[in-house]
Structures are given as structure tokens and as C-alpha cells.
Amino acid sequence: MVITQPSYSRNLKVKFLINEALNRFRLLWVKPKEDYLVIQKQLGFTPHTLEYYTVALSHKSILSKKERESKSNERLEYLGDAVIETIVSDILYKRYKEANEGELTNMRVKLVQRGTLNRVAEKMNLQKLVKSSALNKTHNFNVNGNALEALMGAIYLDKGFEFSYYYWERHIMKDYLDMSVELNSDHD
């Protein structure tokens, strides 16, 4: 299989840098700043709309029955799942030009399956950000992987698809997801 590396235009990188500078400047007037700063430090960028990230990182186990309808991260998890699948599908399609549909599908399944997302979330230390009463319970070990999906949904809503793609490829895949290891492993 031939592997090609994607390239980002300089204009796209400049656009993200300008947007980041504007969001950091906006922080001067935001109160309280602490939540923004925690997310900024952990994720490496400044959110524009903090509420998306607050919801994404709040497991339903800490919400009342009434709040679960509107503040559960499950809707963002749904959206993030689709965003991740689209990004990973595009990356695989571009990198593995000789692979057929079945091979591409098998590769995508390995990269977006729950076990892989759980490992990535653990490497990212997402558990430091996730608010849940289920984190220490053995029956709910998918909380962090689910939060990673919800986080990608939040990034998509807050920053758009281009940034979501850029963040997944240039941050998550570069720092936390070794494609060659995952594609050649027998993990669940």
C-alpha cells in the first residue's frame, strides 16, 4: 500500500492561529476564566463556546433525571462519533490509495472502535476533565472513550469541521493514536 501524507495549506494554519489569538484575547473579559484555562491547557487550544465542552465532559451519572434530557453528553457523543468516522475515513482514503473498500472499512473499524478510543482518551488524560460518578466503576469503563467522541462533537460545533479534522490529525493522531500499531493489533 502506498501511504501519502496530507498537507495543510498555510492559509488554513494561519486561520487557526488567528482564531486562537482572538479567543485568547476574548478571555480577558470572560469570567470565570478557570474553566477555559483548564480546557486550554489540556486540549491545546482555547474554546470559543465553553458550554459545548462542559456538556461533552459531563457524564449523565452526575446529572439529575431532568438535566439528562438537555445536558447529557450523549447527543455530542453521537455527533462526535460521526465526525471521527468521517475524518478517519478521509485520512485512510487519502493515505492508502491502493486499498479497496473492504480493506479501508476494516482499517476504519480498528481506529474508531471503542477500545481504541478508550486508549486514546486515557493517553490524553481525559479522565482529568470528565465529570462522572461512574469513572471508578468497572462496569462503565467506556466513559472516557465516550467523552472523547463527545469532545470531538463539541470541537465540531465550536470550531467547525476543518479545525476538527486538523485537531484529530495533527494532535490526536500525532500524539496519542499510533495508526500503525492500532491497524496491526488484535485489540478489541
PDB file of C-alpha atoms in Angstrom:
ATOM      1  CA  MET A   1       0.000   0.000   0.000  1.00  0.00           C
ATOM      2  CA  VAL A   2       1.173   3.485  -0.800  1.00  0.00           C
ATOM      3  CA  ILE A   3       0.963   5.975   2.041  1.00  0.00           C
ATOM      4  CA  THR A   4       0.730   9.655   1.244  1.00  0.00           C
ATOM      5  CA  GLN A   5       0.877  12.407   3.802  1.00  0.00           C
ATOM      6  CA  PRO A   6      -1.869  15.034   3.777  1.00  0.00           C
ATOM      7  CA  SER A   7      -0.814  18.610   3.546  1.00  0.00           C
ATOM      8  CA  TYR A   8      -2.484  21.600   5.077  1.00  0.00           C
ATOM      9  CA  SER A   9      -2.363  24.889   3.335  1.00  0.00           C
ATOM     10  CA  ARG A  10      -0.527  27.704   5.017  1.00  0.00           C
ATOM     11  CA  ASN A  11      -3.756  29.727   4.848  1.00  0.00           C
ATOM     12  CA  LEU A  12      -5.615  27.155   6.929  1.00  0.00           C
ATOM     13  CA  LYS A  13      -2.902  27.146   9.593  1.00  0.00           C
ATOM     14  CA  VAL A  14      -2.899  30.954   9.658  1.00  0.00           C
ATOM     15  CA  LYS A  15      -6.691  30.972  10.000  1.00  0.00           C
ATOM     16  CA  PHE A  16      -6.489  28.662  13.042  1.00  0.00           C
ATOM     17  CA  LEU A  17      -3.717  30.723  14.619  1.00  0.00           C
ATOM     18  CA  ILE A  18      -5.662  33.960  14.179  1.00  0.00           C
ATOM     19  CA  ASN A  19      -8.805  32.352  15.601  1.00  0.00           C
ATOM     20  CA  GLU A  20      -6.805  31.072  18.591  1.00  0.00           C
ATOM     21  CA  ALA A  21      -5.326  34.531  19.207  1.00  0.00           C
ATOM     22  CA  LEU A  22      -8.794  36.115  19.090  1.00  0.00           C
ATOM     23  CA  ASN A  23     -10.196  33.540  21.525  1.00  0.00           C
ATOM     24  CA  ARG A  24      -7.314  34.131  23.932  1.00  0.00           C
ATOM     25  CA  PHE A  25      -7.826  37.897  23.682  1.00  0.00           C
ATOM     26  CA  ARG A  26     -11.551  37.392  24.375  1.00  0.00           C
ATOM     27  CA  LEU A  27     -10.597  35.562  27.580  1.00  0.00           C
ATOM     28  CA  LEU A  28      -9.555  38.876  29.101  1.00  0.00           C
ATOM     29  CA  TRP A  29     -13.255  39.693  29.580  1.00  0.00           C
ATOM     30  CA  VAL A  30     -14.575  36.220  30.393  1.00  0.00           C
ATOM     31  CA  LYS A  31     -15.475  35.341  33.971  1.00  0.00           C
ATOM     32  CA  PRO A  32     -14.728  32.838  35.353  1.00  0.00           C
ATOM     33  CA  LYS A  33     -11.599  32.094  33.351  1.00  0.00           C
ATOM     34  CA  GLU A  34     -10.613  28.915  35.185  1.00  0.00           C
ATOM     35  CA  ASP A  35     -12.729  26.518  33.110  1.00  0.00           C
ATOM     36  CA  TYR A  36     -11.438  27.986  29.866  1.00  0.00           C
ATOM     37  CA  LEU A  37      -7.851  27.773  31.086  1.00  0.00           C
ATOM     38  CA  VAL A  38      -8.183  24.137  32.180  1.00  0.00           C
ATOM     39  CA  ILE A  39      -9.593  23.142  28.790  1.00  0.00           C
ATOM     40  CA  GLN A  40      -6.990  25.250  27.005  1.00  0.00           C
ATOM     41  CA  LYS A  41      -4.150  23.599  28.891  1.00  0.00           C
ATOM     42  CA  GLN A  42      -5.441  20.037  28.479  1.00  0.00           C
ATOM     43  CA  LEU A  43      -6.556  20.269  24.841  1.00  0.00           C
ATOM     44  CA  GLY A  44      -4.046  22.775  23.498  1.00  0.00           C
ATOM     45  CA  PHE A  45      -6.497  25.370  22.192  1.00  0.00           C
ATOM     46  CA  THR A  46      -8.895  27.968  23.567  1.00  0.00           C
ATOM     47  CA  PRO A  47     -12.594  27.170  23.215  1.00  0.00           C
ATOM     48  CA  HIS A  48     -14.918  29.793  21.826  1.00  0.00           C
ATOM     49  CA  THR A  49     -18.104  28.418  23.421  1.00  0.00           C
ATOM     50  CA  LEU A  50     -17.239  26.730  26.705  1.00  0.00           C
ATOM     51  CA  GLU A  51     -20.716  25.241  27.163  1.00  0.00           C
ATOM     52  CA  TYR A  52     -20.122  22.650  24.421  1.00  0.00           C
ATOM     53  CA  TYR A  53     -17.071  21.339  26.280  1.00  0.00           C
ATOM     54  CA  THR A  54     -18.778  21.426  29.659  1.00  0.00           C
ATOM     55  CA  VAL A  55     -21.587  19.256  28.304  1.00  0.00           C
ATOM     56  CA  ALA A  56     -19.179  16.976  26.400  1.00  0.00           C
ATOM     57  CA  LEU A  57     -17.186  16.277  29.536  1.00  0.00           C
ATOM     58  CA  SER A  58     -20.205  15.728  31.837  1.00  0.00           C
ATOM     59  CA  HIS A  59     -21.321  12.117  32.050  1.00  0.00           C
ATOM     60  CA  LYS A  60     -25.003  11.517  32.675  1.00  0.00           C
ATOM     61  CA  SER A  61     -24.178   9.847  36.001  1.00  0.00           C
ATOM     62  CA  ILE A  62     -23.709  13.272  37.616  1.00  0.00           C
ATOM     63  CA  LEU A  63     -26.910  14.762  36.228  1.00  0.00           C
ATOM     64  CA  SER A  64     -30.388  14.702  37.658  1.00  0.00           C
ATOM     65  CA  LYS A  65     -33.109  12.960  35.659  1.00  0.00           C
ATOM     66  CA  LYS A  66     -34.378  16.298  34.406  1.00  0.00           C
ATOM     67  CA  GLU A  67     -30.900  17.503  33.399  1.00  0.00           C
ATOM     68  CA  ARG A  68     -30.160  14.295  31.484  1.00  0.00           C
ATOM     69  CA  GLU A  69     -32.614  15.346  28.810  1.00  0.00           C
ATOM     70  CA  SER A  70     -30.807  18.593  27.999  1.00  0.00           C
ATOM     71  CA  LYS A  71     -27.287  18.405  29.426  1.00  0.00           C
ATOM     72  CA  SER A  72     -26.190  14.823  28.792  1.00  0.00           C
ATOM     73  CA  ASN A  73     -23.129  14.390  26.605  1.00  0.00           C
ATOM     74  CA  GLU A  74     -24.826  11.585  24.657  1.00  0.00           C
ATOM     75  CA  ARG A  75     -26.008  13.834  21.809  1.00  0.00           C
ATOM     76  CA  LEU A  76     -22.499  15.249  21.433  1.00  0.00           C
ATOM     77  CA  GLU A  77     -21.158  11.690  21.608  1.00  0.00           C
ATOM     78  CA  TYR A  78     -23.434  10.786  18.689  1.00  0.00           C
ATOM     79  CA  LEU A  79     -22.222  13.771  16.676  1.00  0.00           C
ATOM     80  CA  GLY A  80     -18.571  13.209  17.579  1.00  0.00           C
ATOM     81  CA  ASP A  81     -18.788   9.573  16.506  1.00  0.00           C
ATOM     82  CA  ALA A  82     -19.874  10.713  13.034  1.00  0.00           C
ATOM     83  CA  VAL A  83     -17.169  13.399  12.904  1.00  0.00           C
ATOM     84  CA  ILE A  84     -14.434  10.931  13.894  1.00  0.00           C
ATOM     85  CA  GLU A  85     -15.634   8.325  11.388  1.00  0.00           C
ATOM     86  CA  THR A  86     -15.701  10.916   8.606  1.00  0.00           C
ATOM     87  CA  ILE A  87     -12.225  12.229   9.421  1.00  0.00           C
ATOM     88  CA  VAL A  88     -10.691   8.764   9.786  1.00  0.00           C
ATOM     89  CA  SER A  89     -12.393   7.602   6.568  1.00  0.00           C
ATOM     90  CA  ASP A  90     -10.967  10.575   4.691  1.00  0.00           C
ATOM     91  CA  ILE A  91      -7.469  10.105   6.111  1.00  0.00           C
ATOM     92  CA  LEU A  92      -7.448   6.399   5.244  1.00  0.00           C
ATOM     93  CA  TYR A  93      -8.833   7.042   1.759  1.00  0.00           C
ATOM     94  CA  LYS A  94      -6.073   9.556   1.056  1.00  0.00           C
ATOM     95  CA  ARG A  95      -3.201   7.620   2.655  1.00  0.00           C
ATOM     96  CA  TYR A  96      -3.961   4.134   1.390  1.00  0.00           C
ATOM     97  CA  LYS A  97      -4.629   4.717  -2.288  1.00  0.00           C
ATOM     98  CA  GLU A  98      -4.259   1.038  -3.219  1.00  0.00           C
ATOM     99  CA  ALA A  99      -6.660  -0.276  -0.549  1.00  0.00           C
ATOM    100  CA  ASN A 100     -10.089  -1.486  -1.615  1.00  0.00           C
ATOM    101  CA  GLU A 101     -13.368  -0.706   0.148  1.00  0.00           C
ATOM    102  CA  GLY A 102     -13.207  -3.759   2.414  1.00  0.00           C
ATOM    103  CA  GLU A 103      -9.640  -3.014   3.499  1.00  0.00           C
ATOM    104  CA  LEU A 104     -10.472   0.632   4.178  1.00  0.00           C
ATOM    105  CA  THR A 105     -13.535  -0.372   6.185  1.00  0.00           C
ATOM    106  CA  ASN A 106     -11.537  -2.838   8.288  1.00  0.00           C
ATOM    107  CA  MET A 107      -8.886  -0.189   8.972  1.00  0.00           C
ATOM    108  CA  ARG A 108     -11.508   2.371   9.951  1.00  0.00           C
ATOM    109  CA  VAL A 109     -13.216  -0.087  12.292  1.00  0.00           C
ATOM    110  CA  LYS A 110      -9.925  -0.686  14.117  1.00  0.00           C
ATOM    111  CA  LEU A 111      -9.281   3.043  14.505  1.00  0.00           C
ATOM    112  CA  VAL A 112     -12.738   4.109  15.698  1.00  0.00           C
ATOM    113  CA  GLN A 113     -13.736   1.127  17.836  1.00  0.00           C
ATOM    114  CA  ARG A 114     -14.484   1.650  21.496  1.00  0.00           C
ATOM    115  CA  GLY A 115     -11.258   0.052  22.755  1.00  0.00           C
ATOM    116  CA  THR A 116      -9.106   2.316  20.598  1.00  0.00           C
ATOM    117  CA  LEU A 117     -10.999   5.449  21.654  1.00  0.00           C
ATOM    118  CA  ASN A 118     -10.727   4.399  25.320  1.00  0.00           C
ATOM    119  CA  ARG A 119      -6.939   4.021  24.961  1.00  0.00           C
ATOM    120  CA  VAL A 120      -6.625   7.391  23.211  1.00  0.00           C
ATOM    121  CA  ALA A 121      -8.745   9.110  25.887  1.00  0.00           C
ATOM    122  CA  GLU A 122      -6.603   7.529  28.598  1.00  0.00           C
ATOM    123  CA  LYS A 123      -3.377   8.719  26.929  1.00  0.00           C
ATOM    124  CA  MET A 124      -4.896  12.202  26.656  1.00  0.00           C
ATOM    125  CA  ASN A 125      -5.706  12.114  30.386  1.00  0.00           C
ATOM    126  CA  LEU A 126      -9.306  12.989  29.590  1.00  0.00           C
ATOM    127  CA  GLN A 127     -10.284  11.459  32.923  1.00  0.00           C
ATOM    128  CA  LYS A 128      -8.904  14.660  34.489  1.00  0.00           C
ATOM    129  CA  LEU A 129     -11.602  16.640  32.690  1.00  0.00           C
ATOM    130  CA  VAL A 130     -14.528  14.213  32.701  1.00  0.00           C
ATOM    131  CA  LYS A 131     -17.080  14.744  35.431  1.00  0.00           C
ATOM    132  CA  SER A 132     -18.633  11.400  36.279  1.00  0.00           C
ATOM    133  CA  SER A 133     -19.611   9.282  39.228  1.00  0.00           C
ATOM    134  CA  ALA A 134     -19.023   6.203  37.037  1.00  0.00           C
ATOM    135  CA  LEU A 135     -15.286   6.607  36.379  1.00  0.00           C
ATOM    136  CA  ASN A 136     -14.120   4.221  39.083  1.00  0.00           C
ATOM    137  CA  LYS A 137     -16.759   1.575  38.484  1.00  0.00           C
ATOM    138  CA  THR A 138     -15.627  -1.430  36.474  1.00  0.00           C
ATOM    139  CA  HIS A 139     -18.950  -1.769  34.634  1.00  0.00           C
ATOM    140  CA  ASN A 140     -18.543   1.611  32.948  1.00  0.00           C
ATOM    141  CA  PHE A 141     -15.035   1.619  31.537  1.00  0.00           C
ATOM    142  CA  ASN A 142     -16.127   3.337  28.316  1.00  0.00           C
ATOM    143  CA  VAL A 143     -16.781   6.715  29.957  1.00  0.00           C
ATOM    144  CA  ASN A 144     -13.560   8.286  28.680  1.00  0.00           C
ATOM    145  CA  GLY A 145     -13.881   6.914  25.140  1.00  0.00           C
ATOM    146  CA  ASN A 146     -17.444   8.196  25.041  1.00  0.00           C
ATOM    147  CA  ALA A 147     -16.208  11.553  26.329  1.00  0.00           C
ATOM    148  CA  LEU A 148     -13.624  11.651  23.516  1.00  0.00           C
ATOM    149  CA  GLU A 149     -16.438  11.248  20.987  1.00  0.00           C
ATOM    150  CA  ALA A 150     -18.472  13.942  22.742  1.00  0.00           C
ATOM    151  CA  LEU A 151     -15.394  16.176  22.819  1.00  0.00           C
ATOM    152  CA  MET A 152     -14.993  15.831  19.055  1.00  0.00           C
ATOM    153  CA  GLY A 153     -18.676  16.747  18.697  1.00  0.00           C
ATOM    154  CA  ALA A 154     -18.051  19.837  20.827  1.00  0.00           C
ATOM    155  CA  ILE A 155     -14.991  20.802  18.784  1.00  0.00           C
ATOM    156  CA  TYR A 156     -17.020  20.391  15.598  1.00  0.00           C
ATOM    157  CA  LEU A 157     -19.821  22.649  16.867  1.00  0.00           C
ATOM    158  CA  ASP A 158     -17.406  25.203  18.337  1.00  0.00           C
ATOM    159  CA  LYS A 159     -14.694  25.343  15.675  1.00  0.00           C
ATOM    160  CA  GLY A 160     -16.127  23.653  12.575  1.00  0.00           C
ATOM    161  CA  PHE A 161     -15.145  20.638  10.529  1.00  0.00           C
ATOM    162  CA  GLU A 162     -11.816  21.967   9.243  1.00  0.00           C
ATOM    163  CA  PHE A 163     -10.496  22.516  12.756  1.00  0.00           C
ATOM    164  CA  SER A 164     -11.917  19.171  13.921  1.00  0.00           C
ATOM    165  CA  TYR A 165     -10.046  17.448  11.098  1.00  0.00           C
ATOM    166  CA  TYR A 166      -6.881  19.379  11.821  1.00  0.00           C
ATOM    167  CA  TYR A 167      -7.114  18.675  15.558  1.00  0.00           C
ATOM    168  CA  TRP A 168      -7.736  14.959  15.081  1.00  0.00           C
ATOM    169  CA  GLU A 169      -4.937  14.501  12.573  1.00  0.00           C
ATOM    170  CA  ARG A 170      -2.334  16.917  13.935  1.00  0.00           C
ATOM    171  CA  HIS A 171      -2.961  16.456  17.650  1.00  0.00           C
ATOM    172  CA  ILE A 172      -4.723  13.202  18.438  1.00  0.00           C
ATOM    173  CA  MET A 173      -3.173  11.035  15.742  1.00  0.00           C
ATOM    174  CA  LYS A 174       0.230  12.602  16.119  1.00  0.00           C
ATOM    175  CA  ASP A 175       0.402  12.448  19.909  1.00  0.00           C
ATOM    176  CA  TYR A 176      -1.980   9.712  21.049  1.00  0.00           C
ATOM    177  CA  LEU A 177      -3.037   7.360  18.243  1.00  0.00           C
ATOM    178  CA  ASP A 178      -0.352   5.329  16.502  1.00  0.00           C
ATOM    179  CA  MET A 179      -2.145   4.179  13.366  1.00  0.00           C
ATOM    180  CA  SER A 180       0.409   1.508  12.515  1.00  0.00           C
ATOM    181  CA  VAL A 181       0.111  -0.047  15.979  1.00  0.00           C
ATOM    182  CA  GLU A 182      -3.691   0.031  16.012  1.00  0.00           C
ATOM    183  CA  LEU A 183      -4.020  -1.273  12.457  1.00  0.00           C
ATOM    184  CA  ASN A 184      -1.703  -4.203  13.192  1.00  0.00           C
ATOM    185  CA  SER A 185      -3.073  -5.075  16.619  1.00  0.00           C
ATOM    186  CA  ASP A 186      -5.676  -7.545  17.749  1.00  0.00           C
ATOM    187  CA  HIS A 187      -7.237  -5.151  20.276  1.00  0.00           C
ATOM    188  CA  ASP A 188     -10.985  -5.167  20.669  1.00  0.00           C
TER     189      ASP A 188
END
